[in-house]
Amino acid sequence: MWGSRMYRILPIATGYFSIGTSASWKLKVLNEGLPEGGNCSHVKPKVHQFFPLVKIKCNPELQFFLCSVYVPVCTILERPIPPCRSLCLSARRGCDEVMLRFGFPWPETLECSNFPEPPDICVGENTTSAPPSTQQRPFVSKPPGSPGRPAHDSGGLPAFPEGAMDLGFVCPVQFKVPKGFDYTLKVGDKVVKDCAAPCQGMFFTPQQINFSRLWVGSWSALCLLSCLFTVLTFMIDTERFRYPERPIVFLSLCYLMVAASYLAGASSGNTASCRKPFPPPLDLPSLQMVSTVTQGTKHEPCTILFMLLYFFGMASSIWWVILTLTWFLAAGLKWGHEAIEANSQYFHLAAWAVPALKTITILAMGKVEGDILTGVCYVGMMNPETLRSFVLIPLFVYLVLGTIFLLAGFVSLFRIRTVMKHDGTKTDKLEKLMIRIGVFSVMYTVPALVVLACLFYEQAYMDSWMLTWNQEMCSRPGQHTPYSIPCPIGERARGLGQRPEFEVFMIKYLMYLVVGLTSSLWVWSPKTLASWKGFFHRPSRSREAYL
C-alpha cells in the first residue's frame, strides 16, 4: 500500500490540522492528487472528520496514528514511514466502538491489515508491558536486532467514555454560516448557532417540492382572482357593502395579498426561501458548501414576502372576528349600520395595528425562516416554540372569539325569527340571511380548524423529524461520515424514523387559501350582476347624455 506511491515534502503550519498538535513540522504527504501549488487542502478534510473522536479522547494513540497516516514525518528515506499495525490496533480500541455506537463503521482506508508489521520499518508504540495510565511515548520502530522493537498489544477493550454517549447535534462544516447572520438550527433539545438547514434533501424530495410549488401556485391564482372580484365589486358599488357586511371586503383584501405572496414565492424558485452557498471557511478553501434555508432579515426577498404573508394573514383572522362581532351587534344588540360604522375606526385600529406589532416583533427577533415547499418565508417553519407563540396560539384565539360572537349572533337571529313568526310577519328574507351567514361561517371555520390541526401536527412532531433527519444525514450509505457528525444515540435515538407527511402540508396550504375562494360566495347575487351591468353600461350612457 505504502511502498509504490509518490510523495512530496511540504512544510505544515502550526496547528494546521487542528487535532491537538502544536508542532510545526515538515511532513511528507501523498503526491497522488496533490493540487497544483503544493498545499495540503485535500488532506485536511480527511483529518478533520476524526476531530470529534480526538476531542473525546476515546484512545490516546488515535491522534498520533492519524498524523502518521495522513501527514507522516519527513525522514532521510525516500518514502514516508507508515504506522505499524500494532499502533493501528491500539488506536482502534475504544474508538471503533464509539463510531459503531454513532452508526459509523471503521473506515476501510484505515483497516489495520493495510499497515506493515515489524521487521518492516514503521511507526509504533510499545504497549506490551506498560499499563494504560503509564504508556510509553510512541517511537519509530527499528529493524530486527535493535532494542525496543514494538509488539502487538493484546489487551482488552477500554471502558466506553461517558462523555461520548451523546454529543448532541454537531453542525456540519458545509452548513456553517458566517457570524453576524444570527442563524440557529434546533435539532432535538440542542440549538446550534451559526448553523443553517440545507435546502435540498431535508424532509422532502425534489419531486414533492415541485408538486408543492404547482399546487400552491394554482390555488393561489384562483384565490387571487376570487378576492380580486370581491374587492372590485366593492369598488364599483361601495354603498351596497355597509356594516355589518363590510368586513368581508377587508377579509378578501387580506387574502388577495396572501395569495399574491404565495404566487410570488411559487413562481420565483428558491430566490427568497433559500440562499446561495456561503463562502467556505478560510482554513478549508476547497470545501463544497451547500445552499441553505434563509433565516433572519438580511435577505430582502425573504423579508418582504414574510411581512406581506404574516401581516395580511393575521389581519384576515382579526377581520373575521370583527365580522362576527358586527353581526352580533346588529342581530343581538339591535345596532344599526350607522352606529356600527361610527366605531369603524376602532375596528381598523385592531385589525391593522395588532398584526403590525407582531410582525415588527418577529423581525426584531430575527425569527423569519424560508419555506422550501412554497418558496416564501414565514415564522416557525423549523422551530416549534415560535410556531406556537406567533401562529398557532393567535389563530386559535381568533377562531374561538369569532365562533363565540357568531353563535351569540345566531341565537339572537333565532329569537327574532321566533318573534316574527309569532306576530305573523314573513321571515323569508331573514331566513335567507341566516342561511348565507351560516354557509359562509362554515366555509371559514372548517378550513380554519383544519389549518390549526395541521399546525398542531407540525409543532408536535418537528423535533422528531429533525432527529430523524440527523440520523439519515449521518449514516447514509456510500460514505462512513458524509458530514463528519455523530448520529443520535441513547434517549435522542428513541422514536426515530418519523417523517413529515407530505399530504398534510398540501392540505394545510389548500385550507389556508380556500377561505379567499369562498369570500366571493357572499357577493354572488343578482345585485352583483346588476352592479357590473351598470358599471359597463355607465360610459355609454354618459356619451349619450353628452350628445
XYZ file of C-alpha atoms in Angstrom, residues 4-434:
431
model
C 4.609 2.234 -4.526
C 3.265 5.786 -4.087
C 4.999 9.071 -4.779
C 5.434 11.678 -2.063
C 6.479 15.275 -1.665
C 7.905 17.140 1.309
C 5.828 20.144 2.349
C 6.013 22.480 5.367
C 2.931 22.353 7.582
C 1.985 25.429 9.613
C 1.480 25.223 13.330
C -1.963 23.860 14.219
C -2.905 23.486 10.538
C -4.791 20.242 11.072
C -6.327 21.312 14.408
C -6.469 17.907 16.075
C -4.428 18.796 19.097
C -0.898 19.027 17.717
C 1.054 22.232 18.207
C 4.293 21.266 16.468
C 5.421 22.913 13.239
C 6.688 20.003 11.139
C 7.938 19.348 7.669
C 5.790 16.417 6.648
C 5.629 14.062 3.734
C 2.240 13.958 2.041
C 0.919 11.812 -0.763
C 1.857 13.288 -4.130
C -1.127 11.493 -5.629
C -3.956 14.008 -6.150
C -1.881 16.841 -4.751
C -3.280 20.128 -6.140
C -1.070 22.380 -8.186
C 0.694 24.833 -5.947
C 1.574 22.179 -3.394
C -0.803 22.697 -0.456
C -2.461 20.176 1.832
C -6.058 21.317 1.468
C -7.028 17.891 0.121
C -5.703 16.192 3.252
C -7.239 18.496 5.839
C -10.915 17.441 5.368
C -9.895 13.793 5.816
C -8.206 14.557 9.123
C -10.955 16.953 10.227
C -13.639 14.243 10.192
C -11.902 12.458 13.087
C -11.772 15.576 15.263
C -14.770 14.520 17.468
C -13.017 11.227 18.310
C -9.802 13.023 19.244
C -11.835 15.535 21.244
C -13.485 12.913 23.466
C -10.160 11.043 23.838
C -11.553 7.633 23.010
C -7.941 6.449 22.735
C -4.759 8.420 23.491
C -2.994 6.883 20.468
C -5.584 7.965 17.888
C -4.107 11.422 17.310
C -0.612 10.061 16.702
C -1.959 7.304 14.460
C -3.884 9.772 12.271
C -0.862 12.029 11.942
C 1.333 9.097 10.943
C -1.228 8.083 8.286
C -2.102 11.399 6.676
C 0.971 13.541 7.375
C 3.909 11.229 8.105
C 7.109 12.787 9.414
C 9.907 13.504 6.936
C 12.997 11.284 7.168
C 16.052 10.636 5.052
C 14.225 7.715 3.461
C 12.700 8.098 0.014
C 9.320 7.072 1.294
C 7.404 8.006 4.460
C 7.326 5.672 7.408
C 3.818 4.210 7.810
C 2.245 3.386 11.177
C 2.712 -0.126 12.462
C -0.217 -2.472 12.551
C 0.148 -2.590 16.318
C -0.320 1.192 16.520
C -3.433 0.906 14.363
C -4.861 -1.838 16.557
C -4.055 0.157 19.667
C -5.623 3.361 18.315
C -8.676 1.482 17.114
C -9.510 0.018 20.503
C -12.301 2.059 22.028
C -12.628 4.394 19.055
C -14.235 1.913 16.692
C -16.739 1.111 19.445
C -17.589 4.805 19.704
C -18.001 5.021 15.935
C -20.269 1.970 15.832
C -22.477 3.408 18.558
C -22.823 6.538 16.442
C -23.607 4.461 13.349
C -20.186 4.714 11.644
C -18.070 1.716 10.587
C -14.312 1.873 10.910
C -13.020 3.354 7.597
C -11.740 0.822 5.084
C -8.766 3.065 4.308
C -7.660 2.703 7.934
C -8.005 -1.080 8.159
C -5.128 -2.330 10.249
C -4.347 -5.100 7.764
C -3.176 -2.372 5.358
C -0.260 -1.438 7.595
C 3.044 -3.296 7.941
C 4.422 -5.259 10.843
C 7.978 -5.438 12.072
C 10.600 -6.242 10.866
C 9.422 -3.613 8.335
C 10.234 -0.083 9.421
C 7.072 1.536 10.803
C 5.856 3.940 13.437
C 4.579 2.159 16.501
C 4.327 2.097 20.266
C 5.435 -0.384 22.862
C 2.266 -1.220 24.782
C 3.252 -4.741 25.830
C 4.073 -4.167 29.450
C 3.037 -0.639 30.318
C -0.370 -0.140 31.970
C -2.805 2.251 30.272
C -2.014 5.072 32.666
C 1.748 4.877 32.110
C 2.025 4.014 28.435
C 5.297 4.971 26.809
C 5.538 7.604 24.129
C 5.290 6.319 20.554
C 8.512 5.846 18.667
C 9.811 4.744 15.281
C 10.424 1.005 15.275
C 13.749 -0.404 14.244
C 14.871 -3.434 12.271
C 15.375 -6.824 13.969
C 18.214 -6.948 16.410
C 17.601 -3.404 17.607
C 16.292 -2.852 21.110
C 12.845 -1.505 21.739
C 11.021 -3.119 18.850
C 7.229 -2.833 19.328
C 4.952 -5.791 19.623
C 1.217 -6.339 19.369
C -0.959 -5.310 22.250
C -3.423 -7.968 23.230
C -5.149 -6.056 25.983
C -8.914 -5.839 26.289
C -11.180 -3.031 25.130
C -11.203 0.043 27.349
C -14.356 1.219 29.056
C -16.640 3.300 26.858
C -16.202 7.018 27.694
C -19.138 8.564 29.457
C -18.798 11.852 27.546
C -19.128 10.044 24.210
C -22.562 8.637 24.890
C -24.376 11.605 23.366
C -22.639 14.593 21.831
C -25.884 16.083 20.565
C -26.200 17.583 17.108
C -22.924 18.786 15.616
C -23.274 21.235 12.743
C -21.501 20.019 9.579
C -18.915 22.412 8.214
C -20.905 22.585 4.960
C -23.861 24.085 6.866
C -21.836 26.679 8.748
C -22.887 30.321 8.366
C -20.565 33.298 8.911
C -21.029 35.067 12.218
C -23.277 38.098 12.079
C -26.166 36.435 10.245
C -27.632 35.139 13.541
C -28.593 31.727 12.152
C -29.584 28.933 14.531
C -30.611 25.335 13.951
C -32.562 23.389 16.563
C -32.169 19.609 16.484
C -33.794 17.864 19.409
C -33.059 19.842 22.547
C -29.893 21.418 21.184
C -29.788 24.820 19.475
C -26.641 25.323 17.393
C -25.628 28.867 16.496
C -24.278 29.896 13.083
C -25.735 26.771 11.500
C -28.361 26.514 8.746
C -30.541 23.783 7.300
C -29.885 22.633 3.718
C -32.373 23.472 1.002
C -32.136 20.058 -0.625
C -32.522 16.611 0.878
C -34.004 17.565 4.220
C -37.625 16.420 4.554
C -38.999 16.270 1.022
C -37.873 15.008 -2.375
C -37.352 17.347 -5.353
C -40.475 15.856 -6.953
C -42.553 16.704 -3.887
C -41.188 20.246 -3.809
C -42.010 20.755 -7.497
C -45.541 19.430 -6.970
C -45.984 21.679 -3.937
C -44.988 24.765 -5.926
C -47.507 23.844 -8.644
C -50.224 23.023 -6.088
C -49.816 26.205 -4.052
C -49.350 28.354 -7.147
C -52.565 27.062 -8.751
C -54.717 27.576 -5.672
C -53.120 30.972 -5.060
C -54.061 32.097 -8.564
C -57.688 31.014 -8.047
C -57.806 32.669 -4.622
C -56.340 35.868 -6.039
C -58.950 36.035 -8.822
C -61.797 35.358 -6.394
C -60.672 38.007 -3.911
C -59.961 40.484 -6.688
C -63.523 40.047 -7.936
C -64.879 40.757 -4.445
C -62.724 43.859 -3.980
C -63.598 45.225 -7.442
C -67.288 44.622 -6.794
C -66.981 46.696 -3.637
C -65.178 49.479 -5.522
C -67.879 49.817 -8.203
C -70.741 49.715 -5.683
C -69.412 50.901 -2.324
C -72.798 51.883 -0.871
C -74.024 48.322 -1.168
C -71.436 46.967 1.306
C -72.293 48.558 4.623
C -71.721 47.267 8.120
C -72.071 44.563 9.338
C -71.082 43.068 5.928
C -68.212 45.390 5.031
C -65.513 43.388 6.924
C -65.936 40.723 4.219
C -64.357 43.171 1.776
C -61.325 43.725 4.010
C -61.131 39.980 4.616
C -60.973 39.469 0.850
C -58.373 42.213 0.513
C -56.155 40.426 3.039
C -56.462 37.103 1.233
C -55.731 38.878 -2.032
C -52.331 39.869 -0.626
C -51.772 36.427 0.911
C -52.471 34.734 -2.426
C -50.209 37.199 -4.240
C -47.390 36.408 -1.792
C -47.737 32.648 -2.264
C -47.935 33.102 -6.030
C -44.746 35.178 -5.995
C -42.944 32.576 -3.896
C -44.076 29.623 -6.009
C -43.050 31.318 -9.254
C -39.659 32.633 -8.103
C -37.976 29.323 -7.333
C -35.681 29.467 -4.316
C -34.916 33.172 -4.621
C -36.489 34.023 -1.261
C -36.610 30.773 0.721
C -33.000 29.712 0.091
C -29.633 31.395 -0.048
C -26.704 30.627 -2.282
C -23.887 28.700 -0.582
C -21.867 30.808 1.809
C -18.089 31.028 1.254
C -16.184 28.084 2.781
C -14.114 28.615 5.928
C -10.715 30.202 5.387
C -8.941 27.054 6.568
C -10.954 24.886 4.120
C -10.987 26.909 0.890
C -11.797 23.927 -1.352
C -14.765 22.697 0.695
C -18.023 22.466 -1.253
C -20.674 24.384 0.705
C -24.420 23.813 0.238
C -27.389 26.087 -0.391
C -29.157 26.773 2.909
C -32.638 27.765 4.051
C -32.954 31.500 4.623
C -33.138 32.813 8.179
C -33.345 36.277 9.667
C -33.938 39.603 7.982
C -30.777 40.095 5.919
C -32.206 38.609 2.722
C -34.613 41.211 1.331
C -36.876 38.998 -0.872
C -37.472 36.684 2.076
C -38.200 39.555 4.472
C -40.666 41.229 2.102
C -42.620 38.021 1.452
C -42.745 37.277 5.170
C -44.067 40.747 6.002
C -46.827 40.507 3.396
C -47.791 36.943 4.237
C -47.772 37.210 8.018
C -49.238 40.712 8.318
C -52.177 40.143 5.977
C -52.683 36.572 7.175
C -53.108 37.685 10.781
C -55.157 40.718 9.722
C -57.572 38.424 7.874
C -58.180 36.452 11.074
C -58.878 39.647 13.018
C -61.267 40.851 10.314
C -63.096 37.558 10.733
C -63.505 38.333 14.444
C -64.719 41.850 13.577
C -67.181 40.428 11.046
C -68.737 38.122 13.633
C -68.721 40.951 16.189
C -70.628 43.300 13.877
C -73.123 40.542 13.088
C -73.659 40.108 16.826
C -74.045 43.881 17.359
C -76.614 44.061 14.568
C -78.569 40.905 15.427
C -78.142 40.627 19.183
C -77.894 44.222 20.353
C -80.027 45.740 17.562
C -77.345 48.195 16.427
C -77.999 49.950 13.141
C -75.338 50.108 10.432
C -74.794 53.810 11.215
C -73.999 53.035 14.860
C -71.622 50.236 13.861
C -69.914 52.373 11.232
C -69.385 55.128 13.799
C -66.976 52.753 15.588
C -65.239 51.525 12.430
C -62.015 53.346 13.293
C -61.565 51.026 16.273
C -62.075 48.024 14.011
C -59.351 49.239 11.677
C -57.047 50.003 14.592
C -57.352 46.453 15.915
C -57.184 44.785 12.500
C -54.059 46.582 11.305
C -52.170 47.535 14.482
C -52.104 44.117 16.175
C -50.613 42.271 13.148
C -48.180 45.144 12.632
C -46.893 44.861 16.209
C -46.490 41.096 15.905
C -44.725 41.442 12.558
C -42.299 44.001 13.988
C -41.638 41.737 16.987
C -40.767 38.780 14.769
C -38.500 40.925 12.613
C -36.740 42.269 15.705
C -36.208 38.720 16.983
C -34.982 37.553 13.572
C -37.324 34.539 13.564
C -38.048 34.616 9.828
C -37.423 31.306 8.035
C -37.698 30.067 4.476
C -40.371 27.568 3.443
C -38.854 25.179 0.913
C -42.259 23.806 -0.130
C -43.735 27.129 -1.243
C -40.742 29.391 -1.835
C -41.994 32.012 0.647
C -40.770 32.906 4.132
C -42.719 32.630 7.362
C -42.222 32.134 11.085
C -41.850 28.820 12.928
C -41.007 26.695 9.902
C -38.490 24.612 11.908
C -38.936 25.977 15.418
C -41.957 24.635 17.357
C -41.730 27.351 20.025
C -42.051 30.266 17.611
C -44.729 28.401 15.666
C -46.811 28.077 18.817
C -46.199 31.634 20.015
C -46.748 33.583 16.802
C -49.041 31.388 14.706
C -50.842 28.542 16.460
C -51.990 30.314 19.638
C -53.068 33.591 17.927
C -55.066 31.746 15.251
C -56.719 29.603 17.915
C -57.675 32.679 19.974
C -59.086 34.483 16.924
C -61.121 31.450 15.890
C -62.569 30.984 19.383
C -63.533 34.667 19.678
C -65.136 34.673 16.246
C -67.064 31.490 16.990
C -68.391 32.928 20.268
C -69.674 36.088 18.565
C -71.070 34.022 15.700
C -73.037 31.693 17.970
C -74.322 34.622 20.023
C -75.489 36.319 16.827
C -77.247 33.173 15.623
C -79.055 32.800 18.936
C -80.300 36.380 18.573
C -81.422 35.781 14.966
C -83.352 32.687 16.007
C -85.106 34.697 18.716
C -86.008 37.417 16.193
C -87.299 34.771 13.801
C -89.440 33.228 16.551
C -90.953 36.615 17.449
C -91.642 37.446 13.791
C -93.370 34.118 13.212
C -95.430 34.598 16.350
C -96.550 38.009 15.030
C -97.348 36.559 11.620
C -94.592 38.501 9.848
C -92.869 36.909 6.872
C -89.397 35.619 7.688
C -88.188 34.664 4.205
C -85.527 37.380 3.957
C -84.314 36.750 7.496
C -84.051 33.017 6.854
C -82.084 33.607 3.649
C -79.741 35.900 5.561
C -79.282 33.267 8.256
